[in-house]
CSV table of C-alpha atoms in Angstrom, one decimal:
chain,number,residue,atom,x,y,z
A,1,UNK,CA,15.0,231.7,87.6
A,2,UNK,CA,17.0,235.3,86.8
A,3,UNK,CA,15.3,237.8,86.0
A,4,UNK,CA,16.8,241.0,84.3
A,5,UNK,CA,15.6,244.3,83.8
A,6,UNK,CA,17.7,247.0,81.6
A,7,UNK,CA,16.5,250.4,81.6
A,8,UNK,CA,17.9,252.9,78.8
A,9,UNK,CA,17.9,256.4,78.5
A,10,UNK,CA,16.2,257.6,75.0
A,11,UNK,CA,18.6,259.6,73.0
A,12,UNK,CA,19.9,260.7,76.5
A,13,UNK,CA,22.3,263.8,76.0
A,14,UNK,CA,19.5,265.4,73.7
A,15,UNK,CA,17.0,264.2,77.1
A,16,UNK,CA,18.9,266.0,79.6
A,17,UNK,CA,19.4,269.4,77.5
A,18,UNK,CA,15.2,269.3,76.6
A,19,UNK,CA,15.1,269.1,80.5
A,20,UNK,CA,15.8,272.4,81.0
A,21,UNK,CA,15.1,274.2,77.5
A,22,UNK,CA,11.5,272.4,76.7
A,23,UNK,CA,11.6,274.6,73.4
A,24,UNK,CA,13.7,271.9,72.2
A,25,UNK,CA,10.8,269.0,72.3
A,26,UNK,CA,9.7,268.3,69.0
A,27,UNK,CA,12.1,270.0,66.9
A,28,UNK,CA,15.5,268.0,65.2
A,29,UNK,CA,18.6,268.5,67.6
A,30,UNK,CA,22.1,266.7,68.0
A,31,UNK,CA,24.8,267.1,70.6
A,32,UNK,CA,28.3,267.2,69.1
A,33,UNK,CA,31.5,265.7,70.3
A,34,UNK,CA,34.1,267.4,72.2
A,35,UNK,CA,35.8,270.4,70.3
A,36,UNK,CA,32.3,270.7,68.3
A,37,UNK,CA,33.7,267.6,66.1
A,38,UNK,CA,31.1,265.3,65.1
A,39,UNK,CA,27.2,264.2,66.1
A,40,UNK,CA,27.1,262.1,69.7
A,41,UNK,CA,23.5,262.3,70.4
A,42,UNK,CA,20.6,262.9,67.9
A,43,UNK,CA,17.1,263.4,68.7
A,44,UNK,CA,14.4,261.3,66.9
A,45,UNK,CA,13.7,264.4,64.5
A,46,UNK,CA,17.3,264.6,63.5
A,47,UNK,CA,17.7,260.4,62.8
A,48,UNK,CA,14.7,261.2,60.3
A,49,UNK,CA,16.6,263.8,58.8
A,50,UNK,CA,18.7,261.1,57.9
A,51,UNK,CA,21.9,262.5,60.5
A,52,UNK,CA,24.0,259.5,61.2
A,53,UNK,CA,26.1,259.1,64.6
A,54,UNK,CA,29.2,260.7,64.0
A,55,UNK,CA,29.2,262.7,61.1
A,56,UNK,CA,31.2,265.2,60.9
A,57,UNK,CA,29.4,269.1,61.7
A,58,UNK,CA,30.8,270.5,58.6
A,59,UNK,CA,29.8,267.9,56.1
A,60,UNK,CA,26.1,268.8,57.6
A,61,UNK,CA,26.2,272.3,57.7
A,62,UNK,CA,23.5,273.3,54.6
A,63,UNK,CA,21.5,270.3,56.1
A,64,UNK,CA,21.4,272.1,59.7
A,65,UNK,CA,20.9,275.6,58.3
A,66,UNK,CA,17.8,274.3,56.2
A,67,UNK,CA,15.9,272.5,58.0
A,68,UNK,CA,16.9,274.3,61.9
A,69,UNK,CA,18.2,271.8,63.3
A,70,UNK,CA,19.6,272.8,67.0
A,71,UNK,CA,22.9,272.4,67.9
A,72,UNK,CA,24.7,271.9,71.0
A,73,UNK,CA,28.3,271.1,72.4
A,74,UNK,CA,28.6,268.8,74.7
A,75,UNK,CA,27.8,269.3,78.8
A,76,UNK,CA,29.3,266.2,80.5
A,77,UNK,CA,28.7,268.1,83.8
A,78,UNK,CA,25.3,267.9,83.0
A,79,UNK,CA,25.0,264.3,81.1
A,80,UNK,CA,27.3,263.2,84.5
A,81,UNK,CA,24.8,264.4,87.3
A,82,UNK,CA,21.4,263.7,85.2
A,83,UNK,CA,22.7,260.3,85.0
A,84,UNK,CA,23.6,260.1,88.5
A,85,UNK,CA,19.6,261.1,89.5
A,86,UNK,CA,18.2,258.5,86.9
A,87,UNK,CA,20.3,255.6,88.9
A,88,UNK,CA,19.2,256.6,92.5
A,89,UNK,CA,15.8,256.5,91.1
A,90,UNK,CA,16.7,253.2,89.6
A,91,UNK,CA,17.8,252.1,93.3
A,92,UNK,CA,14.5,252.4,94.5
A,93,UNK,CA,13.1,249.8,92.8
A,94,UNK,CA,15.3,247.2,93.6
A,95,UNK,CA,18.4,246.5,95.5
A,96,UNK,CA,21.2,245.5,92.9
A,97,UNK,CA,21.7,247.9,90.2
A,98,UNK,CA,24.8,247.8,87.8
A,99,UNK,CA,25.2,251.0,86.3
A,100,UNK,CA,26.2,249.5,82.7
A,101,UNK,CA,27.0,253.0,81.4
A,102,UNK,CA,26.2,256.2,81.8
A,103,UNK,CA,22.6,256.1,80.0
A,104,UNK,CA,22.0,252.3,80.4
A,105,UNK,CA,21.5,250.2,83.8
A,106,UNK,CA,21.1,246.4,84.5
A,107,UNK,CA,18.2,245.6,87.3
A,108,UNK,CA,18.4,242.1,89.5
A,109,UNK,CA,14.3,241.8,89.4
A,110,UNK,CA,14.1,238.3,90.2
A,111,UNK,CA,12.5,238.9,93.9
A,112,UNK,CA,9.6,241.1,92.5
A,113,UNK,CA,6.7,242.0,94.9
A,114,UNK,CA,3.6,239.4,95.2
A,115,UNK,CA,1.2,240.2,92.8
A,116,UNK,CA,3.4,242.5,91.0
A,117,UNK,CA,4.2,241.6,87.5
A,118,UNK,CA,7.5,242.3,85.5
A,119,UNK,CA,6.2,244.0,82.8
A,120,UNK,CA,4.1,246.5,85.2
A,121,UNK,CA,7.0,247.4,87.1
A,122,UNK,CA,8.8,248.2,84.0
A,123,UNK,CA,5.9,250.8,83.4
A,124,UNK,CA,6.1,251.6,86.8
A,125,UNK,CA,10.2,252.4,86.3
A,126,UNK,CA,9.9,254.3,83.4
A,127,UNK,CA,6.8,256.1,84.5
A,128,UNK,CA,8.7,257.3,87.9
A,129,UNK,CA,12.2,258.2,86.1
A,130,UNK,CA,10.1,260.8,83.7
A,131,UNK,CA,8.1,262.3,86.5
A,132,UNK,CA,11.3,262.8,88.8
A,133,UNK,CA,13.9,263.5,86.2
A,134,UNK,CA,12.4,264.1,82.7
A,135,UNK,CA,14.4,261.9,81.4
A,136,UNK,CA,12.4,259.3,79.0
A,137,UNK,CA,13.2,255.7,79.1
A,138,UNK,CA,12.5,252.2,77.4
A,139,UNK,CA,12.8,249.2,79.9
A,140,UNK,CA,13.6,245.6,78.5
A,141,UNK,CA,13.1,242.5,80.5
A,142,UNK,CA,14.2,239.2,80.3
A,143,UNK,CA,16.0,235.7,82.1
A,144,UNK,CA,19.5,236.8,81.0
A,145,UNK,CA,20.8,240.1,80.6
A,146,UNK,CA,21.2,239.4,76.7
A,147,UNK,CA,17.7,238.5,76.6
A,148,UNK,CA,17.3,241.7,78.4
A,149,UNK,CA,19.2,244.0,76.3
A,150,UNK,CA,17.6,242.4,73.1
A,151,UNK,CA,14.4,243.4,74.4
A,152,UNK,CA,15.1,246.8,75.6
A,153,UNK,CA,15.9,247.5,71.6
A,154,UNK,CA,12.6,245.9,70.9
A,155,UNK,CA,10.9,248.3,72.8
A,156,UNK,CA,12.4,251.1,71.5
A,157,UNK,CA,11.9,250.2,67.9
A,158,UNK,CA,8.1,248.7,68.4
A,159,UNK,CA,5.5,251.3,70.0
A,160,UNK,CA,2.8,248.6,70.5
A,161,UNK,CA,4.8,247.5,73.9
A,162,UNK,CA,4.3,251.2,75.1
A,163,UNK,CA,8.0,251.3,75.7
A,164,UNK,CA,8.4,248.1,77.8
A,165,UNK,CA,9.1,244.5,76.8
A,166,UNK,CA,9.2,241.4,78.5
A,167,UNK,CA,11.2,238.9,76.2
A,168,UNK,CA,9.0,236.1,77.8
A,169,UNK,CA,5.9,237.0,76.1
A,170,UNK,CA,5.4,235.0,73.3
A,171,UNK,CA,4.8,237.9,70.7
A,172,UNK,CA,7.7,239.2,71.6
A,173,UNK,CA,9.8,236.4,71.1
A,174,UNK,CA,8.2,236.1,67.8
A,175,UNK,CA,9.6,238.9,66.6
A,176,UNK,CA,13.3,237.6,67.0
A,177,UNK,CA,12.4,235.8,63.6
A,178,UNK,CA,12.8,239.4,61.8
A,179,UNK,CA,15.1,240.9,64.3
A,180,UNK,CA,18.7,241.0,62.7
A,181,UNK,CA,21.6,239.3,64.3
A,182,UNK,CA,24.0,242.7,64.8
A,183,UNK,CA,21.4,243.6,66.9
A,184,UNK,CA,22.2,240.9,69.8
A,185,UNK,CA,24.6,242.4,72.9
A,186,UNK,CA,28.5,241.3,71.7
A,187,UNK,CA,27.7,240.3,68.1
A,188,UNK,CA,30.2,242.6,65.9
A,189,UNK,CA,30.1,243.6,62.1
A,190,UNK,CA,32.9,240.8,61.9
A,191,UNK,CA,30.7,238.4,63.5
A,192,UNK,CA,27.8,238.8,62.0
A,193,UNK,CA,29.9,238.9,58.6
A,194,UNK,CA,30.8,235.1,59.8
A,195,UNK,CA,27.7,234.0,60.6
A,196,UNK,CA,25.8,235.3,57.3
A,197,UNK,CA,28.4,232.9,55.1
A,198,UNK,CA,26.3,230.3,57.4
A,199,UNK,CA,22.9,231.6,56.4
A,200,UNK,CA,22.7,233.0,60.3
A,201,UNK,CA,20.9,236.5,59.8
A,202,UNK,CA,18.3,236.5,62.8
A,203,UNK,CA,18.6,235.9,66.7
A,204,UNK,CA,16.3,233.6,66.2
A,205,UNK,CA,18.4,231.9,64.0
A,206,UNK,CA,21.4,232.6,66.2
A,207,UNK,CA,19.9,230.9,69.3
A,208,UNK,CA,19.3,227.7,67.3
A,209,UNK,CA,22.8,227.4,66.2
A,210,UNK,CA,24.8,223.9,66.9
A,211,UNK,CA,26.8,225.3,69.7
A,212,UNK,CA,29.5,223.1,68.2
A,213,UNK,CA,29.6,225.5,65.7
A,214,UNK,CA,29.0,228.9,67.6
A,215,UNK,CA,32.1,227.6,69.4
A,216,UNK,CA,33.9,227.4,66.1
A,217,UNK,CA,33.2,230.5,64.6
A,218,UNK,CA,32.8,232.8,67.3
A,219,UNK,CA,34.7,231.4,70.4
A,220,UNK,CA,34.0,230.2,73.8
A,221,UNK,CA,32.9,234.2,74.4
A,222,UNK,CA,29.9,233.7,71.6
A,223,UNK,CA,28.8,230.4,73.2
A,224,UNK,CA,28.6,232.3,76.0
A,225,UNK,CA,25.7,235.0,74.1
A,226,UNK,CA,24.0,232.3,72.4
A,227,UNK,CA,23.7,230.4,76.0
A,228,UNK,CA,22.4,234.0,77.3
A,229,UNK,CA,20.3,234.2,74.3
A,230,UNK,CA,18.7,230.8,75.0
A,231,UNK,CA,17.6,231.7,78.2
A,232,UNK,CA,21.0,230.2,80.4
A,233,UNK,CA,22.4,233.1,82.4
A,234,UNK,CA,26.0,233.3,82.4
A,235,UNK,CA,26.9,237.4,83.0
A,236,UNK,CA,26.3,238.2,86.6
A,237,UNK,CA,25.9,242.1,87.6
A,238,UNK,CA,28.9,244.0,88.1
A,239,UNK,CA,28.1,246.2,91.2
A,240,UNK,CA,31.3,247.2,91.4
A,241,UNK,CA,32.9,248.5,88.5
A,242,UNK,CA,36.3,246.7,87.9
A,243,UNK,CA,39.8,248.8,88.9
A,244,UNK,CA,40.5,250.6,85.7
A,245,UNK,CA,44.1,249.2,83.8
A,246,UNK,CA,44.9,252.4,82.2
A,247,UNK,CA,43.4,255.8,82.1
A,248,UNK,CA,43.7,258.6,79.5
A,249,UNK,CA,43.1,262.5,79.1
A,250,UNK,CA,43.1,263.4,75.5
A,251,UNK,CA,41.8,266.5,73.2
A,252,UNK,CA,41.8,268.0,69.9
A,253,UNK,CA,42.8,271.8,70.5
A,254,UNK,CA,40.2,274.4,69.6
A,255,UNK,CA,43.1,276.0,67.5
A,256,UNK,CA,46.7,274.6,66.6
A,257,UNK,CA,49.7,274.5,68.8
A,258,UNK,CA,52.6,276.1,67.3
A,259,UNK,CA,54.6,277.0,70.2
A,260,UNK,CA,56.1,275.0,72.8
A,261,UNK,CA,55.3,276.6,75.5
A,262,UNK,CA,51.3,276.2,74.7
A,263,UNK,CA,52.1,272.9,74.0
A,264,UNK,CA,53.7,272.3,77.9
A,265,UNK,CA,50.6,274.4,78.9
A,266,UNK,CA,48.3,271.7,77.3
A,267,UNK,CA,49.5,269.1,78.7
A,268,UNK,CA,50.4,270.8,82.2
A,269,UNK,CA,46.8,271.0,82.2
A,270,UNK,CA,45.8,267.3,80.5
A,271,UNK,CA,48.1,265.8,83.8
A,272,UNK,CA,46.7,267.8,86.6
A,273,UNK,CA,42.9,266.5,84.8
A,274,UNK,CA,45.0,263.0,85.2
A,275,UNK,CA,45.6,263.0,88.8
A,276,UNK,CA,42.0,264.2,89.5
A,277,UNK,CA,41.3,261.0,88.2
A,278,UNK,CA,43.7,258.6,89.4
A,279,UNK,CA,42.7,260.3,92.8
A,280,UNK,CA,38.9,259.6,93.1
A,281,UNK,CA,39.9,256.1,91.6
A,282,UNK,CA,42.5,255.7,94.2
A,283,UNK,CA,45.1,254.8,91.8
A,284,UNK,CA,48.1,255.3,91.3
A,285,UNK,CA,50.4,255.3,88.0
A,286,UNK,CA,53.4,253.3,87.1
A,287,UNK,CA,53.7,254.6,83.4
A,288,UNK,CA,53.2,257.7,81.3
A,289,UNK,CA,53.1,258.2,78.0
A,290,UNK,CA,52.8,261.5,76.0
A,291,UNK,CA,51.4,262.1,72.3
A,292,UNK,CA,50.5,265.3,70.1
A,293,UNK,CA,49.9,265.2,66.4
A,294,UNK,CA,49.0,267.1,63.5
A,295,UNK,CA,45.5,267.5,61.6
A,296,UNK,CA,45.6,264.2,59.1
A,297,UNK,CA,42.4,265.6,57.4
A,298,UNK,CA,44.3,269.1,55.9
A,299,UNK,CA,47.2,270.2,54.3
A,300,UNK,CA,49.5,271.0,56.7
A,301,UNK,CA,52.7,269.2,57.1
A,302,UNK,CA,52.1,265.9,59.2
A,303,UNK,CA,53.8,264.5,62.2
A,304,UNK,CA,53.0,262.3,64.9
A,305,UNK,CA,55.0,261.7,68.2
A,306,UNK,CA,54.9,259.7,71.8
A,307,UNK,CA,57.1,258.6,74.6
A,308,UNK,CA,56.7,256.7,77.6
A,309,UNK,CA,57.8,256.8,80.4
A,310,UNK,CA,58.3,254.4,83.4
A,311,UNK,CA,57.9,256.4,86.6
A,312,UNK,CA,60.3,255.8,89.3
A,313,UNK,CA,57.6,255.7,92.2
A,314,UNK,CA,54.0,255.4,91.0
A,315,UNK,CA,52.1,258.4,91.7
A,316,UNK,CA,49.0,259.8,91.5
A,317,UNK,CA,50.7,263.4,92.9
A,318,UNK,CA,49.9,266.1,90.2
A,319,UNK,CA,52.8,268.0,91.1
A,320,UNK,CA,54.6,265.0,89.6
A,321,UNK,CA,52.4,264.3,86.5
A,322,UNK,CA,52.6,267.7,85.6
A,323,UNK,CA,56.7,267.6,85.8
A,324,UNK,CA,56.7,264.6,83.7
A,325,UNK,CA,54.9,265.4,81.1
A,326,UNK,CA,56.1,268.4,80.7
A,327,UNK,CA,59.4,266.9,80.6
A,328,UNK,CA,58.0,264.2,77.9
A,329,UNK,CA,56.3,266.9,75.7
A,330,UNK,CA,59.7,268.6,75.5
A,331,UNK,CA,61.7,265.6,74.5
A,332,UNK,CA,59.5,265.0,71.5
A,333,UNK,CA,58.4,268.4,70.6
A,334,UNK,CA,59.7,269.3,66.8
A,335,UNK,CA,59.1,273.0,65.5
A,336,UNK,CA,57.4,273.8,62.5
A,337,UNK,CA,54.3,271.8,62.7
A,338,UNK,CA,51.1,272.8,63.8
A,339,UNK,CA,49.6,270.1,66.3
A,340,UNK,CA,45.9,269.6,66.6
A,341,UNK,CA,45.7,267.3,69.4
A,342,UNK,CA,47.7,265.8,72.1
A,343,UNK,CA,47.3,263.8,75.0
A,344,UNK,CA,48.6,261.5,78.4
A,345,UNK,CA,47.8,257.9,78.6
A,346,UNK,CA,48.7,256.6,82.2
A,347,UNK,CA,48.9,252.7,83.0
A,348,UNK,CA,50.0,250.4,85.6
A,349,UNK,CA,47.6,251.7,87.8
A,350,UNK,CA,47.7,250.0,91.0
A,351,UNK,CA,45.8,250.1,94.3
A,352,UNK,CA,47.2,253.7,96.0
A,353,UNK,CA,49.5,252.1,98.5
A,354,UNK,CA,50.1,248.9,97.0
A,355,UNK,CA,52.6,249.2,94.4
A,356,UNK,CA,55.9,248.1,94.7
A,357,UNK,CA,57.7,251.2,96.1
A,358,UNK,CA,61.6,251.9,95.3
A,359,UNK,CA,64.4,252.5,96.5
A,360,UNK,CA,64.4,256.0,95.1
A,361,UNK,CA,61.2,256.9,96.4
A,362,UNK,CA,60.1,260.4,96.7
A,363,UNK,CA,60.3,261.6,100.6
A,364,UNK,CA,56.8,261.8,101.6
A,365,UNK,CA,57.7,265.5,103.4
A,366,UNK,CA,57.4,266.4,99.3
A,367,UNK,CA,54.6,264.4,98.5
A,368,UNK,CA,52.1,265.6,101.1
A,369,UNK,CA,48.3,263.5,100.3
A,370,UNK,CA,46.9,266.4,102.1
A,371,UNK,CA,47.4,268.3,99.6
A,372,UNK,CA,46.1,266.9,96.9
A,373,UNK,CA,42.8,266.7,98.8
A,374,UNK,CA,42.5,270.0,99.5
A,375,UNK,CA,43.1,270.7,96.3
A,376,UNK,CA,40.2,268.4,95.3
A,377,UNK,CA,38.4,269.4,97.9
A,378,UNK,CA,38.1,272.9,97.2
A,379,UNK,CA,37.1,272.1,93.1
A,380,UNK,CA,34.7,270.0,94.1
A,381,UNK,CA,32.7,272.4,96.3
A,382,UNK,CA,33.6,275.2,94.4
A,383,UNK,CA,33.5,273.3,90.3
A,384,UNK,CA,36.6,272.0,88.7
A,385,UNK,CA,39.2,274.3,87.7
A,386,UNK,CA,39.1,276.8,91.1
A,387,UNK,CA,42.7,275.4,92.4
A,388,UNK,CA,45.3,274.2,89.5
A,389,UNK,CA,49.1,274.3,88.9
A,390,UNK,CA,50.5,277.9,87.8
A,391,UNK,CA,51.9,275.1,84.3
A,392,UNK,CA,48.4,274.7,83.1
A,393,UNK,CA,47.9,277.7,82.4
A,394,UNK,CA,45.3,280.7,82.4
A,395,UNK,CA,45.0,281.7,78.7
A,396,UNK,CA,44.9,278.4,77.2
A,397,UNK,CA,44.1,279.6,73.6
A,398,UNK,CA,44.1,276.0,72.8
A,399,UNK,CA,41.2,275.0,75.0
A,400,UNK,CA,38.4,273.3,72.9
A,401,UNK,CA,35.7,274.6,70.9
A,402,UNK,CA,32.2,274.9,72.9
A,403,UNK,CA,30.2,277.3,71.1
A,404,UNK,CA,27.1,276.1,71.8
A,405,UNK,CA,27.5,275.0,75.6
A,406,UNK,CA,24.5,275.0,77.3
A,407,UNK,CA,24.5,275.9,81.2
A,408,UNK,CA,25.6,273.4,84.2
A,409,UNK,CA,22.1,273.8,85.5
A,410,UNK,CA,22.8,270.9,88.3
A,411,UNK,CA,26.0,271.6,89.1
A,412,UNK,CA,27.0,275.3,89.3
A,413,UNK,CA,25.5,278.1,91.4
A,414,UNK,CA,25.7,280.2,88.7
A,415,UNK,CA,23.6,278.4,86.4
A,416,UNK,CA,21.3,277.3,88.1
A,417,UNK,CA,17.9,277.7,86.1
A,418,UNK,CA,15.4,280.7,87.7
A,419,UNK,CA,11.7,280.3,88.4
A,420,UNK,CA,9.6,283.4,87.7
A,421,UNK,CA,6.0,283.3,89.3
């Protein structure tokens, strides 16, 4: 039989930033959103202060300054490469490993050691991820990932399992009596809406279900998670992730755009960010489209705008993504309105190479592959941002609010954290 293990990171970005500032254990800290927006991560000390995910910074403010709570802008850099040293750990302990996201990963234990039980190597795991990267972890285990998921939260929320639980043991799968039905992997708020008009509340009550009637009320994709839930594994691991379908750069400026020529600068800049990534998935685009707005949650006058865009050749060339949306931004720009955020959604991403190529096709003597990689070369030995187009710009009084950025300690030179004897 399957056996699945599914370690998650505890209140991860918070983790990663105590890592390096161990001031911060014990005391109520949260991690806010891009352009210091709203509460992403939230320590265990600032969930008791009642701090709910996503709330807004400003409709906290008296509530920080009272009780002194920390708080910190986001460090993806950081979040990125911690996340990246949990999962090699990870690999260690057993072959297949799908990385589920970046604070969560599925384990294939099904061919454990002789003499080596599941819930001992789940101790084992979470005991070796802290010791080599600080980073605290609960482990759930069980026949299906579902099953595995369902009791990862269980160990979180129930310190007798010493954050570990094997959904096999029979006090543990007691406690899916009193465990409430939202908290099952792919049941929804409308779904569990659905199910209450049935008297369905728990997953143990959930597992029981006619699947007649899971199949009526919550489609062939919740037979599927009740299956799971019973103990009849139907989601393999993804090891590889699937080719993306679209991908998107967006932000919410640190200040409004009132001029056009900031507003070609921010998305000069939101493009070349684009191609990075169409690059390292390599993918190409077939479609652009532009958007910038105003602030919905203020007085100023309101607008909202987008085009699209169907590229002649698909590219992944940031000369060219620059020059389109530029061009894009331009067509839709209206003065008199001060925009808060804007951003480029590319799709029809296709296999670099295997898209249909035209007639009209840009001569590759102007569309040199080299380079773009030496152009990403250079950023990514010497950090993002060393080598851009002159169009994004070097001012960029737009650029998002950080005011509480902590260091890159793993990824920059100069940040790097200093020992002193």
């Amino acid at each position: 039989m399957a056996l699945f293990a599914l370690v998650d990171c505890n209140n991860f970005y918070v983790s990663c930033e105590r890592v390096f500032q161990p001031r911060l254990e014990g005391r109520p800290v949260i991690v806010l959103s891009n352009n210091d927006g709203c509460a992403v991560a939230r320590s265990a000390e600032a969930k008791a202060l009642g701090i709910k995910m996503g709330t807004p910074a400003f409709q906290i403010k008296d509530l920080i300054r009272r009780e002194r709570v920390v708080v910190l802008s986001s460090n993806y850099a950081l979040y990125g490469d911690m996340s990246g040293r949990v999962d090699a750990v990870l690999q260690t302990f057993a072959p297949r490993v799908e990385n589920y996201s970046i604070d969560e990963s599925f384990l294939d234990i099904d061919d454990l050691p002789a003499g080596v039980g599941a819930a001992a190597l789940g101790h084992e795991m979470r005991a070796t991820v802290r010791r080599w990267t600080g980073i605290p972890t609960c482990v759930g285990i069980g026949s299906t990932k579902t099953r595995a998921k369902l009791a990862n939260h269980l160990a979180k929320i129930h310190p007798a399992f010493g954050g570990v639980c094997d959904l096999r043991d029979p006090a543990a799968q007691a406690l899916l009596a009193t465990t409430a039905v939202g908290e099952v992997w792919g049941v929804g708020r409308a779904y569990v809406e659905r199910l209450a008009l049935h008297g369905v509340t728990t997953a143990a009550e959930l597992a029981a279900l006619d699947p007649s009637l899971v199949r009526e009320l919550l489609t062939v994709v919740g037979l599927r998670t009740v299956m799971e839930l019973r103990g009849q594994s139907c989601v393999e691991l993804e090891l590889a992730p699937p080719a993306k379908k679209a991908t998107a750069v967006t932000r919410s400026f640190g200040r409004p755009v009132t001029t056009l020529d900031g507003m070609r600068e921010a998305v000069a800049f939101y493009a070349t960010r684009a191609g990075e990534k169409l690059r390292g998935a390599g993918q190409t685009a077939g479609h652009m489209t532009v958007f910038m707005h105003t602030n919905r949650f203020n007085d100023d006058p309101r607008r909202s705008a987008s085009a699209t865009m169907r590229m002649i050749d698909p590219t992944n060339d940031t000369r060219e993504l620059v020059a389109h949306a530029v061009r894009i931004a331009e067509s839709i720009w209206r003065d008199g309105f001060r925009y808060s955020k804007a951003g480029i959604i590319l799709n029809d991403l296709a296999a670099e190479g295997a898209a249909q190529a035209s007639l009209f096709a840009v001569p590759t003597r102007l569309r040199d592959p080299r380079l773009m990689a030496a152009m990403d070369g250079l950023n990514q030995r010497m950090g993002r941002g060393t080598v851009f187009p002159a169009a994004a710009g070097v001012g960029r009084a737009w650029r998002l609010r950080a005011e509480h950025h902590t260091p890159r300690y793993t990824t920059r030179w100069s940040d790097l954290p200093s020992a002193r004897a």
